């Protein structure tokens, strides 16, 4: 039986027992592994664990009602992991990667049903690739050996990491974060997005259940069952929380940076694409469609607007039409714009402000097409249409499968407009070009964390390009594509005059 089936069955049993006034905990917990520590007991030998009146998920295997309870459990778990050593970290990595892949279909569906954004096939794909996230092997110490002895710098854990996850990829982010954070010897407490919190808790519970069974370590990854701004604040303030990892939009990045705790922030993006006349238009069109249509353009790295040299624009758009994208005419683009954004005129005649209509975020092309008043063939991956450079579809991180195409007169204008539309997030930019001077000029000007040449944005995360995967790309704070080292303290150990063997 798969882990998720067990989980679902346990939920149902817990709910039924709750309605009957029984206790869920006894049913929920399997016998501990032989190596597992005995549950805490009071003086008369009874379990001191709280027996809850059947909450759906809470009270066991990492799911807690409050940040305080979760942080306390995670701190205890961090100490357990310290004792069990690197072998246990390896086991945790293996369990998370195996379960993510094994449960990809079931969990992908649970997340899709809860959030109702993105594409089911891509929700599943994002879990199948967790195995590409780097783990324990990433942590090789740095050594120096010389006339004055040997110095070793080791990458050691912080303790409890407080992690905030987005609605756009709740279980994938959480899973990748556990691999990175626990490979480095830490434990973690998650405050998920409220609209993707239940699926996150289901995955956390399944991971903890398996980790406990295999290693005897309890609550290595904890989660607050009903996350809120209050639980975010409590998590950040808790004295056990040593470090924050925030994956989300501008508001949460700002909030995390104001906490006074060190925060690794994987912030928003609005990735521009520049296409010049030296590229292969077919390859560029296919790559743009593949990147911008993935999970209905929910990814922070996904192509969000295209600037193309005027004299190759028609060719590029023709190739996009031939490869699964549908072009909207200008009145259809404007109809969709009115539905997808709320535009308020700027004060005192200033620039208008656009707010994305949440009902369109991550929705299928067919939903957008309906709002644009057009019928599209089944299987359409992406919509596109020509706009001006200051159009809301260009300026907003729209997170929907509609790509604005803007003609530019020169390479300089293309780079300048790309830079402006990226809003200094320093996240991701893409170029399709075989001119090394244009490529270099754009890379230098944009100054982004990821810069992809002649491929889809996903190539920046090792999917079709070289490299490794993470769903948390630390942009404003500069740690880059997060990996186990991101969550370590560097400690130096020095032996003077000895131990060098030559
Ligand atoms: P969001 O900012 O609405 O929410 C992200 C998380 O922050 C959620 O857990 C949410 O509950 C919390 N949050 C939001 N505002 C908060 C506040 N003021 N105080 C405390 N917590 C707060 O984003 P989303 O819609 O869930 O995800 C999409 C956003 O995340 C996009 O901007 C995308 O670019 C970004 N993102 C970035 C990365 C990256 O690696 N850089 C990865 C995924 C998503």
Coordinates of C-alpha atoms and ligand atoms in Angstrom, one line a residue:
X1 CA 0.0 0.0 0.0
X2 CA 1.4 3.4 -0.9
X3 CA 2.2 5.9 1.9
X4 CA -0.5 8.2 0.7
X5 CA -3.2 5.6 0.9
X6 CA -2.2 4.9 4.4
X7 CA -2.3 8.5 5.1
X8 CA -5.8 8.9 3.7
X9 CA -7.1 5.9 5.5
X10 CA -5.7 7.2 8.7
X11 CA -7.5 10.5 8.1
X12 CA -10.8 8.8 7.7
X13 CA -10.3 6.6 10.7
X14 CA -9.3 9.6 12.8
X15 CA -12.4 11.6 11.7
X16 CA -14.7 8.7 12.4
X17 CA -13.2 8.1 15.8
X18 CA -13.4 11.8 16.5
X19 CA -17.1 11.8 15.7
X20 CA -17.6 8.8 18.0
X21 CA -15.6 10.6 20.8
X22 CA -12.7 8.2 20.5
X23 CA -9.0 8.9 20.1
X24 CA -7.2 9.1 16.8
X25 CA -3.7 9.0 18.1
X26 CA -3.6 5.4 19.0
X27 CA -4.8 4.3 15.7
X28 CA -2.6 6.7 13.8
X29 CA 0.8 5.7 15.1
X30 CA 2.5 2.6 13.9
X31 CA 4.7 0.6 16.2
X32 CA 8.1 2.3 16.5
X33 CA 11.0 0.8 14.8
X34 CA 13.3 -1.3 17.0
X35 CA 15.8 1.5 17.1
X36 CA 13.2 4.1 17.8
X37 CA 13.3 5.9 21.2
X38 CA 10.3 5.0 23.4
X39 CA 7.6 7.6 23.5
X40 CA 7.8 10.0 26.5
X41 CA 6.0 8.7 29.5
X42 CA 4.8 10.2 32.8
X43 CA 5.6 8.6 36.1
X44 CA 2.8 6.0 35.8
X45 CA 4.1 4.9 32.4
X46 CA 1.2 6.4 30.3
X47 CA 2.1 8.3 27.2
X48 CA 2.3 12.0 27.8
X49 CA 1.5 12.7 24.2
X50 CA -1.7 14.7 23.8
X51 CA -4.5 12.6 22.7
X52 CA -6.5 14.9 20.4
X53 CA -10.2 14.7 19.5
X54 CA -9.4 13.6 16.0
X55 CA -8.0 16.6 14.2
X56 CA -7.6 15.6 10.6
X57 CA -3.9 15.8 10.4
X58 CA -2.5 17.4 13.5
X59 CA -0.8 16.0 16.5
X60 CA 1.5 13.4 14.9
X61 CA 4.3 13.0 12.5
X62 CA 5.3 16.7 12.3
X63 CA 1.9 18.4 12.0
X64 CA 1.4 20.9 14.8
X65 CA -1.2 23.5 15.8
X66 CA 1.2 26.2 16.8
X67 CA 4.6 27.5 15.8
X68 CA 5.8 27.1 19.4
X69 CA 4.9 23.4 19.5
X70 CA 6.4 22.8 16.1
X71 CA 9.7 24.7 16.9
X72 CA 10.1 22.8 20.2
X73 CA 9.6 19.4 18.4
X74 CA 12.0 20.5 15.6
X75 CA 14.7 21.5 18.1
X76 CA 14.4 18.1 19.8
X77 CA 14.6 16.4 16.4
X78 CA 17.6 18.4 15.4
X79 CA 19.4 17.0 18.5
X80 CA 18.3 13.5 17.6
X81 CA 19.7 14.0 14.1
X82 CA 23.0 15.2 15.5
X83 CA 23.3 12.0 17.5
X84 CA 22.4 9.7 14.6
X85 CA 24.9 11.3 12.2
X86 CA 25.4 11.5 8.5
X87 CA 23.9 8.0 7.9
X88 CA 20.6 9.3 9.2
X89 CA 20.8 12.4 7.0
X90 CA 21.4 10.1 4.0
X91 CA 18.4 8.1 4.9
X92 CA 16.2 11.1 5.2
X93 CA 17.3 12.3 1.8
X94 CA 16.6 8.9 0.3
X95 CA 13.1 8.7 1.9
X96 CA 12.1 12.1 0.7
X97 CA 13.3 11.5 -2.8
X98 CA 11.7 8.0 -3.0
X99 CA 8.3 9.1 -1.5
X100 CA 8.1 12.2 -3.7
X101 CA 8.5 10.1 -6.8
X102 CA 6.4 7.2 -5.6
X103 CA 3.5 9.5 -4.6
X104 CA 3.9 12.0 -7.4
X105 CA 0.6 11.1 -9.0
X106 CA -1.5 11.0 -5.8
X107 CA 0.2 14.1 -4.3
X108 CA 0.2 16.0 -7.5
X109 CA -3.6 15.5 -7.7
X110 CA -4.1 16.4 -4.0
X111 CA -2.2 19.7 -4.5
X112 CA -4.0 20.4 -7.8
X113 CA -7.4 19.8 -6.2
X114 CA -6.6 22.0 -3.3
X115 CA -5.0 25.0 -5.1
X116 CA -6.8 24.7 -8.5
X117 CA -3.9 26.3 -10.3
X118 CA -1.4 25.0 -12.8
X119 CA -1.5 21.7 -14.7
X120 CA -2.0 18.3 -13.1
X121 CA 0.6 16.7 -15.4
X122 CA 3.2 19.3 -14.4
X123 CA 2.3 19.1 -10.7
X124 CA 3.2 15.4 -11.0
X125 CA 6.3 16.1 -13.0
X126 CA 7.6 18.5 -10.4
X127 CA 7.5 15.8 -7.8
X128 CA 9.1 13.2 -10.0
X129 CA 12.2 15.4 -10.3
X130 CA 12.9 15.9 -6.6
X131 CA 15.6 13.3 -7.0
X132 CA 17.6 16.0 -8.8
X133 CA 17.9 18.1 -5.7
X134 CA 21.4 17.8 -4.2
X135 CA 21.9 16.2 -0.8
X136 CA 24.5 15.0 1.6
X137 CA 27.2 14.5 -1.0
X138 CA 27.2 18.2 -1.6
X139 CA 28.9 18.8 1.7
X140 CA 32.6 18.1 1.1
X141 CA 34.7 20.0 3.6
X142 CA 37.4 22.4 2.4
X143 CA 40.9 21.4 3.4
X144 CA 44.2 23.3 3.4
X145 CA 47.5 21.6 4.0
X146 CA 50.9 23.4 4.3
X147 CA 54.1 23.9 6.2
X148 CA 52.1 25.0 9.2
X149 CA 49.8 22.0 9.4
X150 CA 46.3 21.3 8.4
X151 CA 43.1 23.4 8.4
X152 CA 39.7 22.0 7.8
X153 CA 36.6 24.0 7.1
X154 CA 33.4 22.1 7.7
X155 CA 29.8 22.9 6.7
X156 CA 27.8 22.4 9.9
X157 CA 24.1 22.9 10.7
X158 CA 22.3 25.8 12.3
X159 CA 19.5 24.0 14.1
X160 CA 15.9 24.7 13.3
X161 CA 15.2 26.4 9.9
X162 CA 11.9 28.2 9.5
X163 CA 10.6 27.8 6.0
X164 CA 7.8 29.6 4.1
X165 CA 6.5 27.9 1.0
X166 CA 4.4 29.3 -1.9
X167 CA 1.0 28.2 -3.3
X168 CA 2.5 27.7 -6.7
X169 CA 4.5 24.5 -5.8
X170 CA 3.7 23.6 -2.3
X171 CA 4.8 20.0 -2.0
X172 CA 7.7 20.3 -4.5
X173 CA 9.2 23.3 -2.7
X174 CA 8.7 21.6 0.7
X175 CA 10.2 18.4 -0.5
X176 CA 13.3 20.0 -2.0
X177 CA 13.7 22.2 1.0
X178 CA 13.7 19.1 3.4
X179 CA 16.4 17.4 1.2
X180 CA 18.6 20.5 1.3
X181 CA 18.0 21.5 4.9
X182 CA 18.2 18.0 6.5
X183 CA 21.2 16.9 4.3
X184 CA 23.0 19.8 6.1
X185 CA 22.0 18.4 9.5
X186 CA 19.1 20.8 10.3
X187 CA 15.5 20.3 11.1
X188 CA 12.8 22.5 9.6
X189 CA 9.4 24.0 10.4
X190 CA 7.2 25.0 7.5
X191 CA 4.6 27.8 7.4
X192 CA 2.9 26.9 4.1
X193 CA 0.6 29.1 2.0
X194 CA -2.9 28.8 3.5
X195 CA -4.3 27.8 0.1
X196 CA -1.8 24.9 -0.2
X197 CA -1.4 23.9 3.4
X198 CA -3.4 20.7 3.6
X199 CA -1.4 19.0 0.8
X200 CA 1.8 20.2 2.4
X201 CA 0.7 18.7 5.8
X202 CA -0.1 15.4 4.1
X203 CA 3.3 15.2 2.5
X204 CA 5.1 16.2 5.8
X205 CA 3.2 13.6 7.7
X206 CA 4.1 10.8 5.2
X207 CA 7.8 11.9 5.2
X208 CA 7.9 11.9 9.0
X209 CA 6.2 8.6 9.3
X210 CA 8.7 6.9 7.1
X211 CA 11.7 8.8 8.6
X212 CA 10.6 7.7 12.1
X213 CA 10.1 4.2 11.0
X214 CA 13.6 4.0 9.4
X215 CA 15.7 6.2 11.7
X216 CA 13.8 6.6 14.9
X217 CA 13.9 10.4 14.5
X218 CA 10.6 12.2 15.2
X219 CA 9.4 15.4 13.6
X220 CA 12.5 16.3 11.5
X221 CA 10.2 18.3 9.2
X222 CA 7.4 20.0 11.1
X223 CA 4.5 22.1 9.7
X224 CA 1.9 24.3 11.2
X225 CA -1.5 22.9 10.3
X226 CA -3.3 26.1 9.8
X227 CA -0.7 28.7 8.7
X228 CA -1.4 32.4 9.1
X229 CA 0.4 35.7 9.5
X230 CA 0.4 35.1 13.2
X231 CA 2.0 31.7 12.9
X232 CA 4.6 33.3 10.5
X233 CA 5.4 35.9 13.1
X234 CA 5.6 33.3 15.9
X235 CA 7.8 31.0 13.8
X236 CA 10.2 33.9 13.0
X237 CA 10.3 35.1 16.6
X238 CA 10.8 31.6 18.2
X239 CA 14.2 31.4 19.8
X240 CA 14.8 27.9 18.3
X241 CA 14.4 29.3 14.8
X242 CA 18.0 30.0 13.8
X243 CA 17.5 30.8 10.1
X244 CA 14.7 31.6 7.7
X245 CA 14.1 30.3 4.2
X246 CA 11.4 32.2 2.4
X247 CA 10.0 31.3 -1.0
X248 CA 7.4 33.6 -2.3
X249 CA 6.5 37.1 -3.5
X250 CA 7.6 40.6 -2.5
X251 CA 5.5 40.9 0.6
X252 CA 6.8 37.9 2.4
X253 CA 10.4 38.7 1.4
X254 CA 9.9 42.2 2.9
X255 CA 8.3 40.7 6.0
X256 CA 11.1 38.1 6.5
X257 CA 13.8 40.8 6.1
X258 CA 12.2 42.8 8.8
X259 CA 12.3 40.0 11.4
X260 CA 15.9 40.6 12.5
X261 CA 16.6 36.9 11.8
X262 CA 19.0 35.9 9.0
X263 CA 16.7 35.2 6.0
X264 CA 17.5 33.4 2.8
X265 CA 14.9 34.9 0.4
X266 CA 13.8 33.2 -2.8
X267 CA 11.8 36.1 -4.1
X268 CA 9.6 37.0 -7.1
X269 CA 10.7 37.2 -10.7
X270 CA 9.4 38.5 -14.0
X271 CA 11.7 36.9 -16.5
X272 CA 12.2 38.6 -19.9
X273 CA 13.2 36.9 -23.0
X274 CA 15.2 38.7 -25.7
X275 CA 15.3 37.3 -29.3
X276 CA 17.7 38.6 -31.8
X277 CA 18.2 37.8 -35.5
X278 CA 21.0 35.3 -35.1
X279 CA 18.9 32.7 -33.3
X280 CA 17.2 29.7 -34.7
X281 CA 13.6 30.8 -34.8
X282 CA 12.2 27.3 -34.5
X283 CA 14.4 26.4 -31.6
X284 CA 13.6 29.7 -29.9
X285 CA 9.8 29.3 -30.4
X286 CA 9.8 25.8 -29.0
X287 CA 11.9 26.8 -26.0
X288 CA 9.7 29.8 -25.3
X289 CA 6.5 27.7 -25.5
X290 CA 8.0 25.0 -23.3
X291 CA 9.1 27.4 -20.6
X292 CA 6.1 29.7 -20.5
X293 CA 3.5 27.0 -20.7
X294 CA 5.0 24.8 -17.9
X295 CA 2.5 24.5 -15.1
X296 CA 0.5 27.3 -16.9
X297 CA 3.4 29.7 -16.3
X298 CA 3.4 29.5 -12.4
X299 CA 7.1 29.1 -12.1
X300 CA 9.1 32.1 -11.0
X301 CA 11.7 31.3 -13.7
X302 CA 9.1 31.0 -16.4
X303 CA 9.2 33.2 -19.5
X304 CA 6.9 36.2 -18.8
X305 CA 7.5 38.6 -21.7
X306 CA 9.4 38.5 -25.0
X307 CA 11.3 41.3 -26.7
X308 CA 12.1 40.5 -30.3
X309 CA 13.9 42.4 -33.0
X310 CA 11.3 43.9 -35.4
X311 CA 12.5 42.1 -38.5
X312 CA 12.4 38.6 -37.0
X313 CA 9.2 39.1 -35.0
X314 CA 6.9 37.7 -37.6
X315 CA 9.1 34.6 -38.2
X316 CA 9.2 33.9 -34.4
X317 CA 5.5 34.2 -34.0
X318 CA 4.8 32.0 -37.1
X319 CA 7.0 29.4 -35.5
X320 CA 5.2 29.7 -32.2
X321 CA 1.9 29.2 -34.0
X322 CA 3.2 26.1 -35.7
X323 CA 4.4 24.6 -32.4
X324 CA 1.3 24.6 -30.1
X325 CA 0.7 28.3 -29.3
X326 CA -2.2 30.4 -30.4
X327 CA -1.9 34.1 -31.4
X328 CA -4.5 36.5 -30.1
X329 CA -5.3 39.7 -32.2
X330 CA -5.1 43.1 -30.5
X331 CA -8.8 43.3 -29.6
X332 CA -8.6 39.7 -28.1
X333 CA -5.5 40.7 -26.1
X334 CA -7.3 43.8 -24.7
X335 CA -10.5 41.8 -23.9
X336 CA -8.3 39.3 -21.9
X337 CA -6.4 42.2 -20.3
X338 CA -9.6 43.7 -18.9
X339 CA -10.6 40.4 -17.4
X340 CA -7.1 39.4 -16.1
X341 CA -6.1 42.7 -14.5
X342 CA -7.7 45.4 -12.4
X343 CA -6.3 48.6 -13.6
X344 CA -6.5 51.7 -11.5
X345 CA -5.4 55.1 -12.9
X346 CA -2.3 56.5 -11.1
X347 CA -2.8 59.4 -8.7
X348 CA -2.4 62.9 -10.1
X349 CA -2.2 61.6 -13.7
X350 CA 0.7 59.2 -12.8
X351 CA 1.1 55.8 -14.3
X352 CA -1.8 53.4 -14.0
X353 CA -1.4 50.4 -11.6
X354 CA -2.4 46.9 -12.6
X355 CA -3.3 44.1 -10.2
X356 CA -3.5 40.6 -11.5
X357 CA -6.9 39.0 -11.1
X358 CA -6.3 35.8 -9.0
X359 CA -9.0 33.9 -10.9
X360 CA -6.7 33.8 -13.9
X361 CA -3.5 32.8 -12.2
X362 CA -2.3 29.4 -13.3
X363 CA -5.4 28.7 -15.3
X364 CA -5.5 26.7 -18.6
X365 CA -5.1 28.5 -22.0
X366 CA -8.8 27.6 -22.7
X367 CA -10.0 29.6 -19.7
X368 CA -8.0 32.6 -20.9
X369 CA -9.1 32.2 -24.4
X370 CA -12.7 32.2 -23.3
X371 CA -12.2 35.5 -21.6
X372 CA -10.5 36.8 -24.8
X373 CA -13.6 35.7 -26.8
X374 CA -11.8 33.1 -28.9
X375 CA -12.0 29.4 -29.4
X376 CA -8.7 27.5 -29.4
X377 CA -7.9 23.9 -30.4
X378 CA -7.6 21.3 -27.7
X379 CA -4.1 20.9 -26.5
X380 CA -3.1 24.5 -27.0
X381 CA -0.1 25.1 -24.7
X382 CA 0.1 28.9 -24.7
X383 CA -1.5 32.1 -25.9
X384 CA 0.5 35.0 -27.2
X385 CA -0.1 38.4 -28.6
X386 CA 1.6 41.6 -29.5
X387 CA 1.6 44.4 -26.9
X388 CA 3.6 47.5 -26.1
X389 CA 6.4 47.4 -23.6
X390 CA 4.4 49.0 -20.7
X391 CA 1.5 46.7 -21.0
X392 CA 0.3 44.9 -17.8
X393 CA 1.1 41.5 -19.3
X394 CA 4.7 42.8 -19.6
X395 CA 5.1 44.6 -16.4
X396 CA 3.2 42.3 -14.0
X397 CA 4.4 38.8 -13.0
X398 CA 1.2 37.5 -14.5
X399 CA 1.7 33.7 -13.8
X400 CA -0.7 32.6 -16.6
X401 CA -0.1 31.1 -20.0
X402 CA -0.4 34.3 -22.1
X403 CA 2.9 35.7 -23.3
X404 CA 3.2 39.3 -24.5
X405 CA 5.4 39.8 -27.5
X406 CA 7.0 43.3 -27.9
X407 CA 8.9 44.4 -31.1
X408 CA 12.1 46.3 -30.5
X409 CA 14.2 48.2 -33.1
X410 CA 17.7 47.4 -31.8
X411 CA 19.6 45.0 -29.5
X412 CA 20.2 47.9 -27.2
X413 CA 16.5 48.6 -26.9
X414 CA 15.8 44.9 -26.4
X415 CA 18.2 44.7 -23.5
X416 CA 17.1 48.0 -22.0
X417 CA 13.4 46.9 -22.1
X418 CA 14.3 43.5 -20.7
X419 CA 16.1 45.2 -17.8
X420 CA 13.2 47.5 -17.1
X421 CA 10.6 44.7 -17.1
X422 CA 12.7 42.6 -14.7
X423 CA 12.2 45.2 -12.0
X424 CA 15.6 44.6 -10.5
X425 CA 14.4 41.3 -9.0
X426 CA 17.7 39.9 -10.2
X427 CA 15.9 36.6 -10.8
X428 CA 16.0 35.1 -14.3
X429 CA 16.5 36.3 -17.9
X430 CA 16.7 34.4 -21.2
X431 CA 18.2 35.1 -24.6
X432 CA 17.9 33.4 -27.9
X433 CA 21.0 34.4 -29.9
X434 CA 24.2 33.1 -31.4
X435 CA 26.0 36.5 -31.2
X436 CA 28.4 36.3 -28.2
X437 CA 28.5 40.0 -27.9
X438 CA 24.7 40.3 -27.6
X439 CA 24.7 37.4 -25.1
X440 CA 27.4 39.0 -23.0
X441 CA 25.9 42.4 -23.1
X442 CA 22.5 41.1 -21.9
X443 CA 24.1 38.9 -19.2
X444 CA 26.0 41.9 -17.8
X445 CA 23.1 44.4 -18.0
X446 CA 20.5 42.1 -16.5
X447 CA 22.7 40.9 -13.7
X448 CA 20.2 38.1 -12.9
X449 CA 20.7 35.0 -10.7
X450 CA 19.8 32.7 -13.7
X451 CA 20.7 33.6 -17.3
X452 CA 19.7 31.0 -19.9
X453 CA 20.9 31.0 -23.5
X454 CA 19.1 29.2 -26.3
X455 CA 16.9 27.0 -24.1
X456 CA 13.7 27.1 -22.0
X457 CA 14.0 28.7 -18.6
X458 CA 13.8 25.3 -16.9
X459 CA 17.3 24.5 -18.3
X460 CA 18.5 26.9 -15.6
X461 CA 17.5 24.4 -13.0
X462 CA 19.2 21.4 -14.6
X463 CA 16.2 20.3 -16.6
X464 CA 17.7 20.2 -20.1
X465 CA 20.8 22.2 -19.1
X466 CA 23.7 21.2 -16.8
X467 CA 23.2 21.9 -13.1
X468 CA 21.1 20.9 -10.2
X469 CA 17.5 21.5 -9.1
X470 CA 16.0 23.6 -6.4
X471 CA 12.5 25.2 -6.2
X472 CA 14.0 28.0 -4.0
X473 CA 16.2 30.4 -5.9
X474 CA 17.5 32.9 -3.5
X475 CA 17.5 36.1 -5.5
X476 CA 17.5 39.3 -3.3
X477 CA 19.7 37.8 -0.7
X478 CA 22.1 36.3 -3.2
X479 CA 22.6 32.7 -2.2
X480 CA 21.4 31.6 -5.7
X481 CA 20.0 28.2 -6.4
X482 CA 19.7 26.8 -2.9
X483 CA 21.6 23.6 -2.0
X484 CA 22.7 21.9 1.3
X485 CA 25.6 24.4 1.7
X486 CA 23.1 27.3 1.8
X487 CA 21.9 26.0 5.2
X488 CA 25.3 25.6 6.9
X489 CA 27.6 27.5 9.1
X490 CA 31.2 27.3 8.1
X491 CA 33.5 26.3 11.0
X492 CA 37.2 26.1 10.8
X493 CA 39.4 23.6 12.7
X494 CA 43.1 24.2 12.7
X495 CA 46.0 21.8 13.6
X496 CA 49.2 23.8 13.9
X497 CA 52.5 22.3 12.5
X498 CA 51.2 18.7 12.5
X499 CA 49.2 16.1 10.6
X500 CA 50.5 17.2 7.2
X501 CA 51.9 13.9 6.0
X502 CA 54.4 15.1 3.4
Ligands
LIG1 P1 2.9 34.7 -1.9 O1 4.0 35.8 -1.8 O2 1.5 35.1 -2.0 O3 3.1 33.6 -0.8 C1 4.3 33.0 -0.5 C2 4.3 32.6 1.0 O4 4.5 33.8 1.8 C3 3.0 31.9 1.5 O5 3.4 31.0 2.4 C4 2.3 33.1 2.1 O6 1.3 32.6 3.1 C5 3.4 33.9 2.7 N1 3.1 35.4 2.8 C6 2.7 36.2 1.9 N2 2.7 37.5 2.3 C7 3.1 37.4 3.6 C8 3.4 38.4 4.6 N3 3.1 39.7 4.4 N4 3.9 38.0 5.8 C9 4.1 36.7 6.0 N5 3.9 35.7 5.1 C10 3.4 36.1 3.9 O7 3.3 33.9 -3.3 P2 2.6 32.7 -4.0 O8 1.5 33.2 -4.8 O9 2.3 31.7 -3.0 O10 3.8 32.3 -4.9 C11 4.2 33.0 -6.1 C12 5.3 34.0 -5.8 O11 6.4 33.3 -5.2 C13 5.8 34.6 -7.1 O12 6.1 36.0 -6.8 C14 7.0 33.8 -7.4 O13 7.9 34.5 -8.3 C15 7.6 33.5 -6.1 N6 8.4 32.3 -6.1 C16 9.7 32.5 -6.1 C17 10.5 31.3 -6.1 C18 12.0 31.5 -6.1 O14 12.7 30.4 -6.0 N7 12.6 32.6 -6.1 C19 10.0 30.1 -6.2 C20 8.6 30.0 -6.2 C21 7.8 31.1 -6.2

